[in-house]
Coordinates of C-alpha atoms and ligand atoms in Angstrom, one line a residue:
M12 CA 7.9 -4.1 -37.4
A13 CA 4.1 -3.6 -38.0
Y14 CA 1.8 -4.6 -35.1
E15 CA -1.8 -5.7 -35.6
T16 CA -3.3 -2.7 -33.9
V17 CA -1.9 0.5 -32.4
I18 CA -3.9 2.6 -30.1
A19 CA -2.1 5.9 -30.4
G20 CA -2.2 9.4 -28.8
G21 CA -4.0 8.6 -25.5
R22 CA -3.0 9.2 -21.9
I23 CA -2.7 5.6 -20.5
V24 CA -2.4 4.1 -17.1
T25 CA 0.6 1.8 -16.7
G26 CA 2.8 0.7 -13.9
G27 CA 0.9 2.8 -11.4
A28 CA 1.5 6.0 -13.4
V29 CA -0.3 8.0 -16.0
V30 CA 1.8 8.7 -19.2
A31 CA 1.3 9.7 -22.8
A32 CA 2.1 6.5 -24.7
D33 CA 0.9 4.4 -27.6
I34 CA 0.0 0.8 -27.2
A35 CA 0.9 -1.9 -29.7
I36 CA -1.2 -5.0 -29.9
T37 CA -0.5 -8.3 -31.6
G38 CA -2.2 -11.7 -31.0
G39 CA -4.7 -10.2 -28.6
Q40 CA -1.9 -9.1 -26.2
I41 CA 0.0 -5.9 -25.5
A42 CA 3.2 -6.2 -27.3
A43 CA 4.8 -2.9 -26.5
I44 CA 4.2 0.5 -25.0
G45 CA 5.9 3.6 -26.3
Q46 CA 5.9 5.8 -29.4
G47 CA 6.3 5.5 -33.2
F48 CA 4.7 2.1 -33.8
D49 CA 3.3 0.9 -37.2
G50 CA 0.1 -0.9 -37.1
A51 CA -2.2 -2.5 -39.6
T52 CA -5.1 -0.8 -37.7
R53 CA -4.5 2.6 -36.1
I54 CA -7.0 3.8 -33.5
D55 CA -6.7 7.5 -32.6
A56 CA -7.1 8.0 -28.9
T57 CA -6.1 11.7 -28.9
G58 CA -7.7 13.4 -26.0
L59 CA -8.8 10.1 -24.5
I60 CA -7.8 8.1 -21.4
V61 CA -6.9 4.5 -21.9
T62 CA -7.3 2.2 -18.8
P63 CA -7.2 -1.6 -18.3
G64 CA -10.5 -3.2 -19.0
G65 CA -12.6 -3.6 -15.7
V66 CA -12.2 -6.8 -13.7
D67 CA -15.4 -7.3 -11.7
P68 CA -14.9 -10.2 -9.3
H69 CA -18.4 -10.3 -7.7
C70 CA -21.4 -10.7 -10.0
H71 CA -24.3 -13.1 -9.9
I72 CA -25.0 -14.3 -13.5
E73 CA -27.6 -17.0 -14.5
Q74 CA -27.7 -18.1 -10.9
M75 CA -30.5 -19.2 -8.7
S76 CA -31.0 -17.0 -5.5
G77 CA -31.2 -18.3 -2.0
M78 CA -35.0 -17.8 -2.4
G79 CA -35.0 -20.2 -5.5
L80 CA -35.3 -17.4 -8.0
M81 CA -33.4 -17.4 -11.3
N82 CA -31.4 -14.1 -12.0
A83 CA -32.8 -11.9 -14.9
D84 CA -29.5 -12.1 -16.7
T85 CA -28.1 -14.9 -18.9
F86 CA -24.3 -15.0 -19.6
E87 CA -25.2 -13.4 -22.9
T88 CA -27.1 -10.4 -21.4
A89 CA -24.9 -9.9 -18.4
T90 CA -21.6 -9.8 -20.3
R91 CA -23.1 -7.5 -23.0
S92 CA -24.0 -5.2 -20.1
A93 CA -20.4 -5.6 -18.7
A94 CA -18.8 -4.8 -22.0
M95 CA -20.9 -1.8 -22.6
G96 CA -19.8 -0.3 -19.3
G97 CA -16.1 -1.1 -19.7
T98 CA -15.7 -4.4 -17.8
T99 CA -13.8 -7.1 -19.8
S100 CA -13.4 -9.9 -17.1
V101 CA -16.0 -11.2 -14.7
I102 CA -16.0 -13.7 -11.9
S103 CA -19.5 -15.0 -11.2
F104 CA -20.6 -18.0 -9.2
S105 CA -20.9 -21.8 -9.7
A106 CA -23.7 -22.2 -7.2
Q107 CA -24.1 -25.6 -5.7
A108 CA -27.5 -26.8 -5.0
K109 CA -28.1 -28.6 -1.7
G110 CA -27.1 -32.3 -2.3
Q111 CA -25.3 -31.5 -5.5
R112 CA -21.7 -32.4 -6.2
L113 CA -19.4 -29.3 -6.7
C114 CA -18.1 -30.7 -9.9
D115 CA -21.5 -31.2 -11.3
A116 CA -22.5 -27.6 -10.5
M117 CA -19.3 -26.3 -12.1
A118 CA -19.8 -28.4 -15.3
D119 CA -23.3 -26.8 -15.7
Y120 CA -22.1 -23.2 -15.2
A121 CA -19.1 -23.6 -17.3
A122 CA -21.0 -24.9 -20.2
R123 CA -23.7 -22.1 -20.1
A124 CA -20.9 -19.5 -19.9
A125 CA -18.9 -21.0 -22.7
R126 CA -22.1 -20.6 -24.9
G127 CA -23.2 -17.2 -23.8
A128 CA -20.3 -15.1 -22.4
A129 CA -18.9 -12.3 -24.5
V130 CA -16.2 -11.3 -22.0
D131 CA -13.5 -13.4 -20.2
H132 CA -14.8 -15.1 -17.1
A133 CA -14.2 -17.3 -14.2
F134 CA -16.1 -18.8 -11.3
H135 CA -16.2 -18.8 -7.5
I136 CA -17.0 -22.2 -6.1
L137 CA -20.1 -21.4 -4.1
I138 CA -20.6 -24.0 -1.3
S139 CA -24.1 -24.5 0.1
D140 CA -23.6 -28.1 1.3
P141 CA -20.2 -29.3 2.5
D142 CA -21.8 -32.8 3.5
V143 CA -22.3 -34.1 -0.1
P144 CA -20.3 -37.3 -0.9
D145 CA -16.6 -36.7 -2.1
F146 CA -16.9 -32.9 -1.0
E147 CA -13.2 -32.5 -0.2
A148 CA -11.9 -34.5 -3.1
D149 CA -14.1 -32.5 -5.5
L150 CA -13.2 -29.1 -3.9
R151 CA -9.4 -29.9 -4.2
A152 CA -9.8 -31.1 -7.8
L153 CA -11.7 -28.0 -8.8
I154 CA -9.1 -25.7 -7.2
R155 CA -6.3 -27.7 -8.9
A156 CA -8.1 -27.3 -12.2
G157 CA -7.8 -23.5 -11.9
H158 CA -10.9 -22.4 -10.0
R159 CA -9.1 -20.5 -7.4
S160 CA -11.8 -19.0 -5.3
I161 CA -14.6 -20.2 -3.0
K162 CA -17.7 -18.4 -1.8
L163 CA -19.4 -19.0 1.6
F164 CA -22.2 -17.4 3.4
T165 CA -22.7 -17.0 7.2
T166 CA -26.4 -16.4 6.6
Y167 CA -29.4 -17.1 4.2
N168 CA -30.7 -20.6 3.9
I169 CA -27.2 -21.6 2.6
G170 CA -25.1 -20.2 5.3
L171 CA -22.5 -22.4 6.8
S172 CA -21.7 -23.1 10.5
D173 CA -18.5 -21.9 11.8
D174 CA -17.0 -25.4 12.1
A175 CA -17.8 -25.9 8.4
I176 CA -16.3 -22.7 7.5
L177 CA -13.2 -23.5 9.3
R178 CA -13.1 -26.8 7.7
V179 CA -13.4 -25.2 4.1
L180 CA -10.8 -22.5 5.0
R181 CA -8.2 -25.2 6.0
I182 CA -8.7 -27.0 2.6
A183 CA -8.7 -23.7 0.6
G184 CA -5.5 -22.4 2.4
D185 CA -3.7 -25.7 1.7
A186 CA -4.8 -26.0 -1.9
G187 CA -4.2 -22.3 -2.9
A188 CA -7.7 -20.8 -3.1
L189 CA -9.0 -17.4 -1.8
T190 CA -12.4 -17.8 0.2
C191 CA -14.9 -15.0 -0.1
I192 CA -17.4 -14.5 2.6
H193 CA -20.8 -12.9 2.8
A194 CA -20.4 -12.0 6.5
E195 CA -23.6 -11.1 8.3
S196 CA -24.6 -12.7 11.5
D197 CA -27.6 -15.0 10.9
A198 CA -28.8 -14.9 14.5
I199 CA -28.8 -11.0 14.6
I200 CA -30.7 -10.8 11.3
A201 CA -33.2 -13.5 12.4
D202 CA -33.9 -11.6 15.5
A203 CA -34.3 -8.2 13.9
R204 CA -36.3 -9.5 10.9
A205 CA -38.8 -11.4 13.3
R206 CA -39.3 -8.1 15.4
A207 CA -39.9 -6.0 12.3
L208 CA -42.4 -8.5 10.8
A209 CA -44.1 -9.0 14.3
E210 CA -44.6 -5.2 14.4
G211 CA -46.1 -5.0 11.0
R212 CA -43.0 -3.2 9.6
T213 CA -42.9 -4.9 6.1
R214 CA -41.9 -2.2 3.6
P215 CA -38.7 -2.1 1.7
I216 CA -37.3 0.5 4.1
D217 CA -37.8 -2.0 6.9
H218 CA -35.4 -4.2 5.3
A219 CA -32.6 -1.9 6.5
A220 CA -33.5 -2.3 10.2
S221 CA -33.8 -6.1 9.5
R222 CA -30.1 -6.2 8.7
P223 CA -28.5 -4.3 11.7
R224 CA -25.1 -3.0 11.3
A225 CA -24.1 -5.2 14.2
A226 CA -24.7 -8.2 12.0
E227 CA -22.0 -7.2 9.7
I228 CA -19.7 -6.0 12.5
E229 CA -19.9 -9.3 14.5
A230 CA -19.7 -11.6 11.4
V231 CA -16.7 -9.8 9.9
A232 CA -14.8 -9.9 13.1
R233 CA -15.5 -13.6 13.6
M234 CA -14.4 -14.5 10.0
C235 CA -11.2 -12.4 10.4
H236 CA -10.4 -14.6 13.5
L237 CA -11.3 -17.9 11.6
A238 CA -9.0 -16.8 8.7
E239 CA -6.2 -15.9 11.1
L240 CA -6.6 -19.4 12.8
A241 CA -6.6 -21.3 9.6
R242 CA -3.9 -19.1 8.0
A243 CA -6.1 -19.1 4.9
P244 CA -6.7 -16.0 2.8
V245 CA -10.1 -14.5 3.1
M246 CA -11.9 -11.7 1.0
I247 CA -14.7 -10.0 2.9
F248 CA -17.5 -9.2 0.3
H249 CA -19.5 -6.1 0.2
V250 CA -18.3 -4.2 3.3
S251 CA -20.8 -1.5 4.3
T252 CA -20.2 -0.2 7.7
R253 CA -17.5 1.9 9.3
E254 CA -16.9 -0.6 12.2
A255 CA -16.4 -3.4 9.8
V256 CA -13.7 -1.4 8.0
A257 CA -12.1 -0.8 11.4
G258 CA -12.3 -4.6 12.2
I259 CA -10.7 -5.4 8.9
A260 CA -8.0 -2.8 9.4
A261 CA -7.2 -4.1 12.9
A262 CA -7.1 -7.8 11.6
R263 CA -4.7 -6.8 8.8
A264 CA -2.6 -5.0 11.4
R265 CA -2.3 -8.3 13.2
G266 CA -1.2 -9.9 10.1
A267 CA -4.4 -11.8 9.3
P268 CA -4.7 -12.7 5.7
I269 CA -7.8 -10.5 5.1
W270 CA -8.8 -8.6 2.0
A271 CA -12.0 -6.6 1.4
E272 CA -14.3 -5.2 -1.2
T273 CA -17.1 -2.7 -1.3
C274 CA -19.4 -1.8 -4.1
P275 CA -20.7 1.5 -5.6
H276 CA -24.1 1.3 -3.9
Y277 CA -22.4 1.6 -0.5
L278 CA -20.1 4.5 -1.6
F279 CA -22.8 6.5 -3.3
Q280 CA -26.3 5.5 -1.9
T281 CA -27.7 5.7 1.6
E282 CA -30.6 3.9 3.3
D283 CA -33.2 6.5 2.3
V284 CA -33.3 5.0 -1.3
L285 CA -35.3 2.2 0.3
D286 CA -38.0 4.6 1.5
R287 CA -39.4 5.7 -2.0
P288 CA -43.2 5.6 -2.1
G289 CA -45.2 2.4 -2.4
R290 CA -42.9 -0.5 -3.3
E291 CA -40.5 1.5 -5.3
G292 CA -37.7 1.0 -2.6
A293 CA -37.5 -2.6 -3.6
K294 CA -35.4 -1.6 -6.6
W295 CA -32.6 -0.7 -4.3
M296 CA -33.0 -3.6 -1.9
C297 CA -29.7 -5.4 -1.4
S298 CA -27.9 -7.1 1.6
P299 CA -26.2 -5.6 3.4
P300 CA -28.4 -2.5 3.0
Q301 CA -27.1 0.9 2.1
R302 CA -26.0 2.7 5.3
T303 CA -25.1 6.4 6.1
R304 CA -22.9 9.2 4.9
A305 CA -20.4 8.5 7.8
D306 CA -20.1 4.9 6.5
Q307 CA -19.4 6.2 3.0
A308 CA -16.7 8.4 4.4
A309 CA -15.2 5.5 6.2
L310 CA -15.3 3.2 3.2
W311 CA -13.5 5.8 1.2
A312 CA -11.0 6.2 3.9
G313 CA -10.6 2.5 3.9
I314 CA -9.9 2.4 0.2
A315 CA -7.4 5.2 0.5
A316 CA -5.6 3.4 3.3
G317 CA -5.5 0.1 1.4
H318 CA -7.8 -1.8 4.0
I319 CA -10.3 -2.2 1.1
Q320 CA -8.6 -3.2 -2.2
V321 CA -11.6 -3.8 -4.6
V322 CA -14.7 -2.2 -5.7
S323 CA -17.0 -4.9 -7.4
S324 CA -20.6 -4.5 -8.5
D325 CA -22.4 -7.3 -6.7
H326 CA -24.5 -7.4 -9.8
A327 CA -27.7 -9.2 -8.7
P328 CA -30.3 -8.7 -11.4
Y329 CA -34.0 -9.0 -10.7
R330 CA -36.8 -7.3 -12.6
F331 CA -39.1 -5.0 -10.9
D332 CA -42.1 -7.2 -11.7
E333 CA -43.7 -10.6 -10.9
T334 CA -40.7 -12.5 -12.5
G335 CA -38.2 -10.8 -10.0
K336 CA -38.6 -8.5 -7.1
F337 CA -42.3 -9.4 -6.7
A338 CA -42.2 -13.1 -7.4
N339 CA -44.0 -13.5 -4.1
G340 CA -46.6 -10.9 -4.9
F341 CA -46.5 -7.1 -5.2
D342 CA -47.5 -6.7 -1.5
A343 CA -44.9 -9.3 -0.3
P344 CA -43.1 -8.1 3.0
F345 CA -39.5 -7.1 2.5
S346 CA -38.3 -10.5 3.7
A347 CA -39.9 -12.2 0.5
I348 CA -38.5 -9.6 -1.9
A349 CA -35.3 -10.7 -3.9
N350 CA -32.0 -8.9 -2.9
G351 CA -29.9 -7.2 -5.3
M352 CA -29.6 -4.7 -8.2
P353 CA -27.8 -4.5 -11.5
G354 CA -24.4 -3.1 -11.3
L355 CA -22.1 -4.6 -14.0
E356 CA -22.5 -1.8 -16.5
V357 CA -22.4 1.2 -14.2
R358 CA -19.6 0.2 -11.8
Q359 CA -16.8 1.6 -14.0
P360 CA -18.5 4.9 -15.1
L361 CA -19.5 5.6 -11.5
M362 CA -16.1 4.9 -10.1
F363 CA -14.4 6.9 -13.2
D364 CA -16.6 10.0 -12.3
A365 CA -15.8 9.9 -8.6
M366 CA -12.2 9.0 -8.8
V367 CA -10.8 10.5 -12.0
T368 CA -13.4 13.4 -12.8
R369 CA -13.9 14.5 -9.3
G370 CA -10.3 13.5 -8.4
R371 CA -10.9 11.3 -5.4
L372 CA -7.7 9.3 -5.3
G373 CA -7.1 9.8 -9.0
L374 CA -6.7 7.8 -12.2
A375 CA -3.9 5.4 -11.2
R376 CA -6.0 4.3 -8.1
F377 CA -9.1 3.9 -10.3
A378 CA -7.4 1.5 -12.4
Q379 CA -5.9 -0.2 -9.5
I380 CA -9.1 -1.0 -7.6
T381 CA -11.3 -1.7 -10.5
A382 CA -8.8 -3.8 -12.5
E383 CA -5.4 -4.5 -11.2
A384 CA -6.0 -5.4 -7.7
P385 CA -9.0 -7.8 -8.5
A386 CA -6.9 -9.4 -11.2
A387 CA -3.9 -9.8 -8.7
L388 CA -6.0 -11.0 -5.8
Y389 CA -8.0 -13.6 -7.8
G390 CA -5.1 -15.0 -9.8
L391 CA -6.1 -13.6 -13.3
R392 CA -2.5 -13.6 -14.5
A393 CA -2.8 -11.7 -17.8
K394 CA -5.6 -9.3 -16.7
G395 CA -5.8 -5.9 -15.1
R396 CA -2.7 -4.1 -16.4
I397 CA -1.6 -2.3 -19.4
A398 CA 1.8 -3.9 -19.7
P399 CA 3.6 -6.0 -22.3
G400 CA 2.5 -9.7 -22.1
H401 CA -1.0 -8.8 -20.7
D402 CA -4.1 -9.2 -22.6
A403 CA -5.2 -6.2 -24.7
D404 CA -8.3 -5.6 -22.5
L405 CA -8.6 -1.9 -22.8
V406 CA -11.1 0.9 -22.3
L407 CA -10.9 4.3 -24.1
W408 CA -12.6 7.0 -22.0
D409 CA -13.8 10.5 -23.2
P410 CA -13.1 12.4 -19.9
A411 CA -15.3 15.4 -21.0
R412 CA -18.5 13.6 -22.0
H413 CA -21.4 14.2 -19.7
V414 CA -24.1 11.4 -19.5
S415 CA -27.3 11.2 -17.4
Y416 CA -28.6 7.8 -16.7
G417 CA -32.2 7.2 -17.8
A418 CA -34.8 4.8 -16.5
D419 CA -33.9 1.8 -18.6
D420 CA -30.8 2.4 -20.5
L421 CA -28.7 -0.5 -19.5
H422 CA -27.9 -3.4 -21.7
D423 CA -28.7 -6.0 -19.2
N424 CA -32.1 -7.8 -18.9
V425 CA -33.3 -6.0 -15.8
G426 CA -35.5 -3.3 -17.2
Y427 CA -34.5 -0.5 -14.7
N428 CA -31.5 1.5 -13.8
P429 CA -31.1 2.1 -10.1
W430 CA -28.9 5.1 -11.0
E431 CA -31.7 6.8 -13.0
G432 CA -31.0 10.7 -12.9
T433 CA -27.3 10.4 -11.9
T434 CA -25.2 12.5 -14.2
L435 CA -21.6 11.4 -14.8
T436 CA -18.8 13.1 -16.5
G437 CA -16.2 10.7 -18.2
W438 CA -17.6 7.9 -20.3
P439 CA -16.3 4.8 -22.0
V440 CA -16.2 5.3 -25.9
A441 CA -14.5 2.0 -26.9
V442 CA -13.9 -1.3 -25.1
F443 CA -11.4 -4.1 -26.3
V444 CA -11.3 -7.7 -25.2
R445 CA -7.9 -9.3 -26.2
G446 CA -7.6 -6.6 -29.0
T447 CA -11.1 -7.1 -30.3
A448 CA -13.5 -4.3 -30.1
V449 CA -16.7 -5.2 -28.1
M450 CA -18.0 -1.7 -27.9
R451 CA -17.5 1.4 -30.0
E452 CA -19.4 4.8 -29.5
G453 CA -22.3 3.0 -27.8
D454 CA -22.6 0.2 -30.4
Y455 CA -22.3 -3.4 -28.9
L456 CA -19.9 -5.5 -31.0
G457 CA -19.5 -8.5 -28.7
Q458 CA -20.3 -12.1 -29.6
P459 CA -21.9 -14.6 -27.3
G460 CA -19.3 -17.4 -26.7
A461 CA -16.3 -15.3 -27.6
G462 CA -15.3 -14.9 -23.8
R463 CA -12.8 -17.3 -22.5
W464 CA -12.8 -19.1 -19.3
L465 CA -9.7 -17.9 -17.2
D466 CA -7.5 -20.6 -15.7
R467 CA -6.2 -18.9 -12.5
A468 CA -3.0 -19.0 -10.7
A469 CA -2.7 -20.5 -7.1
I470 CA -3.5 -18.0 -4.3
G471 CA -0.9 -17.8 -1.6
A472 CA -1.7 -17.9 2.1
H473 CA 0.7 -15.2 3.1
P474 CA -0.5 -11.6 3.0
H475 CA 2.5 -10.5 1.1
D476 CA 1.5 -12.8 -1.8
L477 CA -1.7 -10.7 -2.2
T478 CA -0.4 -7.2 -2.4
G479 CA -3.4 -5.5 -4.0
T480 CA -1.1 -2.4 -4.2
P481 CA 0.5 -0.8 -7.1
P482 CA 3.9 -2.1 -8.0
Ligands
DUC530 N1 -26.8 -9.5 -1.5 C1 -26.2 -10.7 -1.6 O1 -25.6 -11.2 -0.6 N2 -26.2 -11.4 -2.8 C2 -26.8 -10.8 -4.0 C3 -27.5 -9.6 -3.8 C4 -27.4 -9.0 -2.4 O2 -27.9 -7.9 -2.3
ZN531 ZN1 -23.4 -11.3 -0.5
ZN532 ZN1 -23.3 -11.1 -4.1

């Protein structure tokens, strides 16, 4: 029997193991894994490593920020950037404006993504206003329609009160959705920010002191208790501190339905990136801020132990000019500078270099935390694994290639690379979405609109329904 495509001769990650095997593809799906297949197209992967396409479950695309600022990336530019870095599925946000019905927000985001996205995609239902008419009916209808995750904040001008969070958790748990939470205490941040500004500490580095680690530690613990009370699964977004990892581990040990992610900027950067001369530090401003080397060690230990299951990008693109970071003026205080940095394209190469090339936890765990676990946790049934019946979303890596990031070499619309000067070993040389090449040897081959919306499976409320561990 001849398959449409055979990727032959590579070392592949499958079933939690690394094996030498060929991959046969037909109809955009993996048909078989083994040896001796015939294919109409044969791709030689000798000397290469083949991993599942990256699943990035936390990226802000064509979205209005809490400050009322539009992201620099459209679905077209963000998914181009994702594909170039080996990410083949993204989950971004359907962001409800205050007063807007959830279903209207979703219709708007879905239409824009359908036109622009070159990789497969889904949305978190971002709730900023739970008091709109028909809120509960709309939320349940969206979840039933396959939008199986929700995003809430405990801070920013769209933060919800604890009683509103509890109300949403009860609906989500009952309806089969995972609730993702940006957990930082609004009160602690407001106090620290006011002190910094009153003392004239307004530079990007002062952003760090304005988001004390206590803000995360307190809110993460509180959200763990609410999840436990509601018996509703919760994903704690972008964990940055040692104490929050410990809080999550303790909650999981109690049986609380808690999962957690961190991001490359917390694993590889420390607070000092914010202290560059002039306003330069604004490039790295994000919330929570980068922390310390001790926190990095705790995050890695948390990943190793399974307390943190996912590494996402938190791609939040703003240009380093008056359309983005400096929309409120070049001399604006840190509190008026947009938070976030581009990450969609760099997440996979940074993690490959750390985990595979440098050997931190190894290739199988790399595939697990960047693809398999996010696919499993977010209900992306056909994604995240190299296995028959799964979509042929694949990345071919040259493990020996060295690349140094330049000042503006990403394929998003941001105009700077926060990883400029970082040298990596191991590089994606070909990327496939459902069997179709979207990148080869640095050439982008994707098509706006070719990405599909992903209908997702119900998310169970019991921890064992969401393993996030290898089979
Ligand atoms: N923090 C967020 O919470 N969202 C987007 C970017 C950021 O830094
Ligand atoms: Zn956040
Ligand atoms: Zn975010």
